[in-house]
CSV table of C-alpha atoms in Angstrom, one decimal:
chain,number,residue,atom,x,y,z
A,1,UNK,CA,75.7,-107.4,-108.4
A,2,UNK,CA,73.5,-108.4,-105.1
A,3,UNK,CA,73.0,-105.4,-102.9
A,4,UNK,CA,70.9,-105.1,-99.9
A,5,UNK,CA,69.8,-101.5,-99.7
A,6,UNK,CA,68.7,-100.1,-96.3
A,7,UNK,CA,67.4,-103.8,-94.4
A,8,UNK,CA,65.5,-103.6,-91.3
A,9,UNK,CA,63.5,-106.7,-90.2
A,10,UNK,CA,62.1,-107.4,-86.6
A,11,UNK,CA,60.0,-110.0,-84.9
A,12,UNK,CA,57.0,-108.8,-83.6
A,13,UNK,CA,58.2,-105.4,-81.9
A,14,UNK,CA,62.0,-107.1,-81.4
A,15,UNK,CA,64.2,-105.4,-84.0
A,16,UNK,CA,66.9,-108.0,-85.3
A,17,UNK,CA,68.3,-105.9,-88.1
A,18,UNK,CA,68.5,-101.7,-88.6
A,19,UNK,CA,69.2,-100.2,-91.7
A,20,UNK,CA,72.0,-102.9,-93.5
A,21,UNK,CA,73.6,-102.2,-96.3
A,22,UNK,CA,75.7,-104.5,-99.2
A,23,UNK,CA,76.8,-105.1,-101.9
A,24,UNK,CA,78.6,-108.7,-103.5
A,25,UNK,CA,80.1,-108.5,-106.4
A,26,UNK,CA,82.1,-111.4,-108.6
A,27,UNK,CA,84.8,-112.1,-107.9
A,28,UNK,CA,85.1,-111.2,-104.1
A,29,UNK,CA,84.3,-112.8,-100.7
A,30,UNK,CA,82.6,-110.7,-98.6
A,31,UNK,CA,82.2,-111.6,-94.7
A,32,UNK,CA,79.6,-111.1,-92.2
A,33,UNK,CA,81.1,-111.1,-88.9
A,34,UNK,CA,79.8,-110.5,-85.2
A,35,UNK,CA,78.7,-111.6,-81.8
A,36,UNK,CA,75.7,-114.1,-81.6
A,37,UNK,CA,72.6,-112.5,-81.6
A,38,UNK,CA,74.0,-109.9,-84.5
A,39,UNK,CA,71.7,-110.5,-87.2
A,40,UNK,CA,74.2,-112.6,-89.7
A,41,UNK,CA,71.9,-115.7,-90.1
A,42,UNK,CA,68.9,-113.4,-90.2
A,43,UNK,CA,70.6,-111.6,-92.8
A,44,UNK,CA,71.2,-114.4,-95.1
A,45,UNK,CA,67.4,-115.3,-95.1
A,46,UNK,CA,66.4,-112.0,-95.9
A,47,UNK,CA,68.9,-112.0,-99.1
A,48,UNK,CA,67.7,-115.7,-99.7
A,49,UNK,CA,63.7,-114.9,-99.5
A,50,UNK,CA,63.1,-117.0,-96.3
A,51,UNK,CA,62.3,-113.9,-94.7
A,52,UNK,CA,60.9,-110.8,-95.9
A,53,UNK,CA,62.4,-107.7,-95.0
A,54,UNK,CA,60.1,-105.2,-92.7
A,55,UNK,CA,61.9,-102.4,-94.6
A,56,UNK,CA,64.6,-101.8,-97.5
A,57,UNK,CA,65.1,-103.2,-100.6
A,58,UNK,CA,67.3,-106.6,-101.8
A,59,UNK,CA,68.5,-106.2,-105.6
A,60,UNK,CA,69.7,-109.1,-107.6
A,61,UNK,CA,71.4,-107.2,-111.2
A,62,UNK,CA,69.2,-104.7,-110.3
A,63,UNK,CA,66.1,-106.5,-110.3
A,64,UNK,CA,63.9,-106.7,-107.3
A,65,UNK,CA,64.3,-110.3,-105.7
A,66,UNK,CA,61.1,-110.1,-104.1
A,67,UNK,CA,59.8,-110.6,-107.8
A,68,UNK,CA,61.8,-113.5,-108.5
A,69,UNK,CA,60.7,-117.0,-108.4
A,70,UNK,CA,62.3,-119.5,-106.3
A,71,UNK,CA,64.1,-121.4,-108.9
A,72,UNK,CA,64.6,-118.0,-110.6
A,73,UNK,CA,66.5,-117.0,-107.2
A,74,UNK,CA,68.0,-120.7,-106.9
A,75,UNK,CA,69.4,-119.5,-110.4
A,76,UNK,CA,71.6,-116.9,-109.6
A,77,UNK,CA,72.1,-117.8,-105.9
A,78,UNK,CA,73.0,-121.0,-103.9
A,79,UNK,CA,72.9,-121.0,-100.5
A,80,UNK,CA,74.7,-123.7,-97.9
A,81,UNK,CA,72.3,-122.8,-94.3
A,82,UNK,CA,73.7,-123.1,-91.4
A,83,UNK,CA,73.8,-126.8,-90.1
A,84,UNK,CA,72.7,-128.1,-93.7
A,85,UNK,CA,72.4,-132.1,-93.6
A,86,UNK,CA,72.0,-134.0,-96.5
A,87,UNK,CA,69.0,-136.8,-96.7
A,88,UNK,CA,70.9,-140.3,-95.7
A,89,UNK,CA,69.1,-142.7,-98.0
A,90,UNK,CA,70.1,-141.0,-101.5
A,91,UNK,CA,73.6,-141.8,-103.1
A,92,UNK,CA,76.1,-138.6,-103.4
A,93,UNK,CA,75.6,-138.8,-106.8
A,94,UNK,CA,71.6,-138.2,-107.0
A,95,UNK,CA,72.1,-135.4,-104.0
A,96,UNK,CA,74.4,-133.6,-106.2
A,97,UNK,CA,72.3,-133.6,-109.0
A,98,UNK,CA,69.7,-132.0,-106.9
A,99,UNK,CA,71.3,-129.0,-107.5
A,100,UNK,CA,70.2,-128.8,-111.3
A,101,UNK,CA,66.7,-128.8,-110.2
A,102,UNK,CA,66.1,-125.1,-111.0
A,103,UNK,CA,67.6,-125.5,-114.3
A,104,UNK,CA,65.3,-128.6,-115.3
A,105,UNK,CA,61.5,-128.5,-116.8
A,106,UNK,CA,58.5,-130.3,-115.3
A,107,UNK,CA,59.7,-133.7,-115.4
A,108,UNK,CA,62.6,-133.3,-117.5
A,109,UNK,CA,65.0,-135.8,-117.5
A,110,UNK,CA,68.7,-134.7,-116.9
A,111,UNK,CA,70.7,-134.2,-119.8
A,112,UNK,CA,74.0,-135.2,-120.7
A,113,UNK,CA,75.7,-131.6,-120.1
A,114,UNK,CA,73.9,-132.1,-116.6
A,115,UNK,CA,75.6,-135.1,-115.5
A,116,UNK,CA,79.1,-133.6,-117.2
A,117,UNK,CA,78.4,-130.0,-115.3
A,118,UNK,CA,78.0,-132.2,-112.2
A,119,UNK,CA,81.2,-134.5,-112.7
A,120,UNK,CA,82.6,-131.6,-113.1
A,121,UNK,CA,81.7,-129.8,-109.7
A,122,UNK,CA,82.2,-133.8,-107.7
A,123,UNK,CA,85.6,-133.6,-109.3
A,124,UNK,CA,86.3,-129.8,-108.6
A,125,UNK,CA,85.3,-130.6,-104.8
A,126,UNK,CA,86.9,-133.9,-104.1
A,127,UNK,CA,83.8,-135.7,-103.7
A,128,UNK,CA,83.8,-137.9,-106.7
A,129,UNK,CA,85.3,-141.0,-105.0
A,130,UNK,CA,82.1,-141.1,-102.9
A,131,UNK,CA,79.3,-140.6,-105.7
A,132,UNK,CA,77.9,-144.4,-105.1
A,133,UNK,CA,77.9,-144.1,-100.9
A,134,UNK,CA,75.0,-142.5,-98.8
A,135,UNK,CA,75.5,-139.8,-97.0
A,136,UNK,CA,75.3,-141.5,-94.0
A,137,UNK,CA,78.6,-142.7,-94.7
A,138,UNK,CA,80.0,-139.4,-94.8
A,139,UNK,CA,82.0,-137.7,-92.3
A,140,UNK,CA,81.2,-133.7,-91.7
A,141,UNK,CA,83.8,-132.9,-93.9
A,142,UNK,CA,82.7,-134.8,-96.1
A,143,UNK,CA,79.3,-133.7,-96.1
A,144,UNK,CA,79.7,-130.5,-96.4
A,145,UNK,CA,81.5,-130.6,-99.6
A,146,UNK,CA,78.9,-132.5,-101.2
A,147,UNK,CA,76.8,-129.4,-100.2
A,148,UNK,CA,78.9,-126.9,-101.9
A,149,UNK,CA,78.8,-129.6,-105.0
A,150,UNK,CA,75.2,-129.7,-105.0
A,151,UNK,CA,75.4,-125.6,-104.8
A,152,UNK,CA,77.6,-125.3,-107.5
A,153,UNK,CA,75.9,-128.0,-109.6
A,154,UNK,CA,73.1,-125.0,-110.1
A,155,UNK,CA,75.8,-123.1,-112.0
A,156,UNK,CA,75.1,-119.5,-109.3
A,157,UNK,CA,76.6,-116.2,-110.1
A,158,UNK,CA,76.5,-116.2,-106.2
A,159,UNK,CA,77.1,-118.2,-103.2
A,160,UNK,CA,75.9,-117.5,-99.6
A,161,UNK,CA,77.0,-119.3,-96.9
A,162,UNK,CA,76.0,-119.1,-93.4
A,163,UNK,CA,78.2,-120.9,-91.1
A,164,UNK,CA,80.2,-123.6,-93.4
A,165,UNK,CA,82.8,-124.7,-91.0
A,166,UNK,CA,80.8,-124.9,-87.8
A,167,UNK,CA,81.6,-128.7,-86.1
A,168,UNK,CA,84.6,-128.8,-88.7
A,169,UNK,CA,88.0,-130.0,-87.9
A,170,UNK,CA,90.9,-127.6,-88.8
A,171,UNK,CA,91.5,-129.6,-91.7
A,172,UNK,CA,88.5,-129.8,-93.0
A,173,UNK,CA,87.3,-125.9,-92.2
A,174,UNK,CA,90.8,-124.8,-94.4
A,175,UNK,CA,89.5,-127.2,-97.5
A,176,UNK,CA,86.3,-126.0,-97.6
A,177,UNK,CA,87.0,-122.3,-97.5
A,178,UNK,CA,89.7,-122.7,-99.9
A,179,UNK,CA,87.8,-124.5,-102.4
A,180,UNK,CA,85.2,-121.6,-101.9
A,181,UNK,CA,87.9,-119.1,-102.6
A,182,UNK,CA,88.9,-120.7,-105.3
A,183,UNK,CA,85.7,-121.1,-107.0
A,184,UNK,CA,85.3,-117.4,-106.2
A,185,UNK,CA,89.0,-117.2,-108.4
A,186,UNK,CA,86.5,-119.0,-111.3
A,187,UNK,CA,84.0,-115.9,-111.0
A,188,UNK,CA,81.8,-116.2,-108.5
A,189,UNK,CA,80.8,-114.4,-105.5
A,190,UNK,CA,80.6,-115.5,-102.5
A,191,UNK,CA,78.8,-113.5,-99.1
A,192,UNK,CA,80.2,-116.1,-96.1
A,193,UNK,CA,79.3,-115.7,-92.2
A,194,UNK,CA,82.1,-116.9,-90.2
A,195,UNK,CA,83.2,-116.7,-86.0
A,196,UNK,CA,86.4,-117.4,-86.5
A,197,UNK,CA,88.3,-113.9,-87.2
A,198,UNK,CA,91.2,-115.4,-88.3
A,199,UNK,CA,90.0,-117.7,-90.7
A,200,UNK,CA,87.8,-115.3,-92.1
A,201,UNK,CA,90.6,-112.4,-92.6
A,202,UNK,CA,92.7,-114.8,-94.1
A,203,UNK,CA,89.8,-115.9,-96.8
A,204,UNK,CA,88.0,-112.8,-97.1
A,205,UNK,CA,88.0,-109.5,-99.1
A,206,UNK,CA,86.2,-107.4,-97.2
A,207,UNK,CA,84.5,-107.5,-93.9
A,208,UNK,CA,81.3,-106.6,-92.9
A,209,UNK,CA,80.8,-106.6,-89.0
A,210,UNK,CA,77.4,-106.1,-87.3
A,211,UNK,CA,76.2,-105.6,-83.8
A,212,UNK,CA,73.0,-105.9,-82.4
A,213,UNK,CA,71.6,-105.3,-85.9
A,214,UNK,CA,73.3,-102.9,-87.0
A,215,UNK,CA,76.8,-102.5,-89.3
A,216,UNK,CA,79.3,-101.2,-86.9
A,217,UNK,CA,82.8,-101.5,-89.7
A,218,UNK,CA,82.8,-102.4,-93.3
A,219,UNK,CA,86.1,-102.5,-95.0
A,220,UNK,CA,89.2,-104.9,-95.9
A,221,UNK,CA,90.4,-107.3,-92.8
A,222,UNK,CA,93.5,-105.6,-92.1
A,223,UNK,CA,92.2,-102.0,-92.2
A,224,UNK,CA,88.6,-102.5,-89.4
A,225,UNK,CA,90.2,-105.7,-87.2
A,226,UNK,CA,91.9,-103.3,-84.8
A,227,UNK,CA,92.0,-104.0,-80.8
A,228,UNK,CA,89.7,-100.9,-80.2
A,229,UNK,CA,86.6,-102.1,-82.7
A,230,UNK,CA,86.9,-106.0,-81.2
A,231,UNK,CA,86.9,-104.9,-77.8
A,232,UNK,CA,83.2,-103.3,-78.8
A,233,UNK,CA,81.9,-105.6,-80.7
A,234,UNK,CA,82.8,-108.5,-78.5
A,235,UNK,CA,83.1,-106.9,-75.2
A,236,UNK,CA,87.0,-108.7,-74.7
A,237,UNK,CA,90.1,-107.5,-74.4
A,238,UNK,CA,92.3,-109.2,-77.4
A,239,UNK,CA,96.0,-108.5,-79.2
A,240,UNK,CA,95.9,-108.1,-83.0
A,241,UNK,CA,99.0,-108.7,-84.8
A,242,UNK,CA,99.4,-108.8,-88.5
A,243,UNK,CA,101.2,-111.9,-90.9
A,244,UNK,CA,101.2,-112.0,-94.2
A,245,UNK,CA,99.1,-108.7,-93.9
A,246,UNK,CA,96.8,-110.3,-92.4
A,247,UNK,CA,95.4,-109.5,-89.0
A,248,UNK,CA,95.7,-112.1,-86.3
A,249,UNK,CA,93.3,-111.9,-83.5
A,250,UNK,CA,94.8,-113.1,-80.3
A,251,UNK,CA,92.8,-113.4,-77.1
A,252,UNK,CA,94.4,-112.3,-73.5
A,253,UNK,CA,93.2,-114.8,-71.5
């Protein structure tokens, strides 16, 4: 399990986050929800190491992450940031077999279960038809499924994503969150931020919604995603109706 414990983290005397609490488990999609501002990017870097919390303690299987390596960490977890670009002069191929770097010695040449494991994860994510283009030939769907490749090419117990389908067509946003959840279906878990409600009701498990640092609702989609708890958060009047049991958030313009 990854579980944040009691998070706070400011810069200089500007508190960003106060007292956050999680926990990610296999098997489950957990999503961070909330206005700009909120904290959910900051979050991600505290759980990834690019930040270090002011206060609280970040557990990976119950060891401390703070005394974890980086490619210890970029063992368990893989992380797509938010506007991730891929380096334009490298073939698919070699970019996604970045991703076994933290698995590799000094030097060590890749092995033959590397390139399967990665044929495997091109395949998996439809990106195996573009394994001898550059990325600059890619469009931002594209793109960003060769990210989650390389991700899952470094074999994670846990994926974090901040912001996958920002600048993505409808299209593209539903392939990459499904093929999230279903790699989630394979045994990961996966800790996703997200603006749009209703994608991220329909994709996640439970719902973790922050406000000015701070967790305001944790719980399933259908049971926090009421009118009253929006109209807080966001400061907007909206209608939620449910389908499928799942809530539909629809503005009143």
């Amino acid at each position: 399990m990854l579980q944040a414990s009691s998070l706070s983290f400011s810069y200089g005397k500007k508190r960003i986050l106060q007292d956050v609490s999680l926990e990610l488990r296999p098997r489950e999609v957990v999503g961070i929800v909330g206005p700009n501002g909120a904290g959910k990017s900051t979050l991600i870097k505290l759980l990834t190491k690019l930040l270090v919390p002011s206060s609280g303690t970040i557990t990976l299987n119950d060891q401390d992450v703070q005394k974890l390596g980086r490619l210890g960490l970029a063992r368990h977890l893989a992380v797509l940031p938010q506007g991730g670009d891929l380096p334009t002069d490298y073939h698919v191929y070699d970019l996604v077999m970045m991703g076994r770097t933290p698995h590799l010695g000094f030097l060590a040449r890749e092995s033959k279960r590397d390139h399967d494991l990665v044929q495997r994860v091109m395949q998996r994510t439809d990106v195996w038809q573009f394994r001898e283009r550059f990325a600059s030939d890619l469009s931002g769907g594209e793109k960003q499924r060769v990210l989650l490749a390389k991700a899952l090419a470094q074999e994670p117990a846990y994926l974090l994503l901040d912001e996958p389908t920002n600048h993505l067509d409808l299209k593209y946003q539903v392939e990459v969150l499904s093929l999230v959840r279903q790699e989630v279906e394979r045994g990961l878990g996966a800790l996703v931020v997200l603006h749009d409600l209703n994608l991220t009701a329909r994709v996640c498990d439970r719902l973790l919604v922050l406000q000015q640092g701070s967790v305001v609702a944790k719980g399933k989609p259908n049971e926090i995603l009421t009118e009253s708890l929006l109209a807080t958060v966001y400061g907007t009047n909206v209608r939620v109706v449910q389908v499928d049991s799942s809530p539909i958030i629809v503005p009143n313009l």
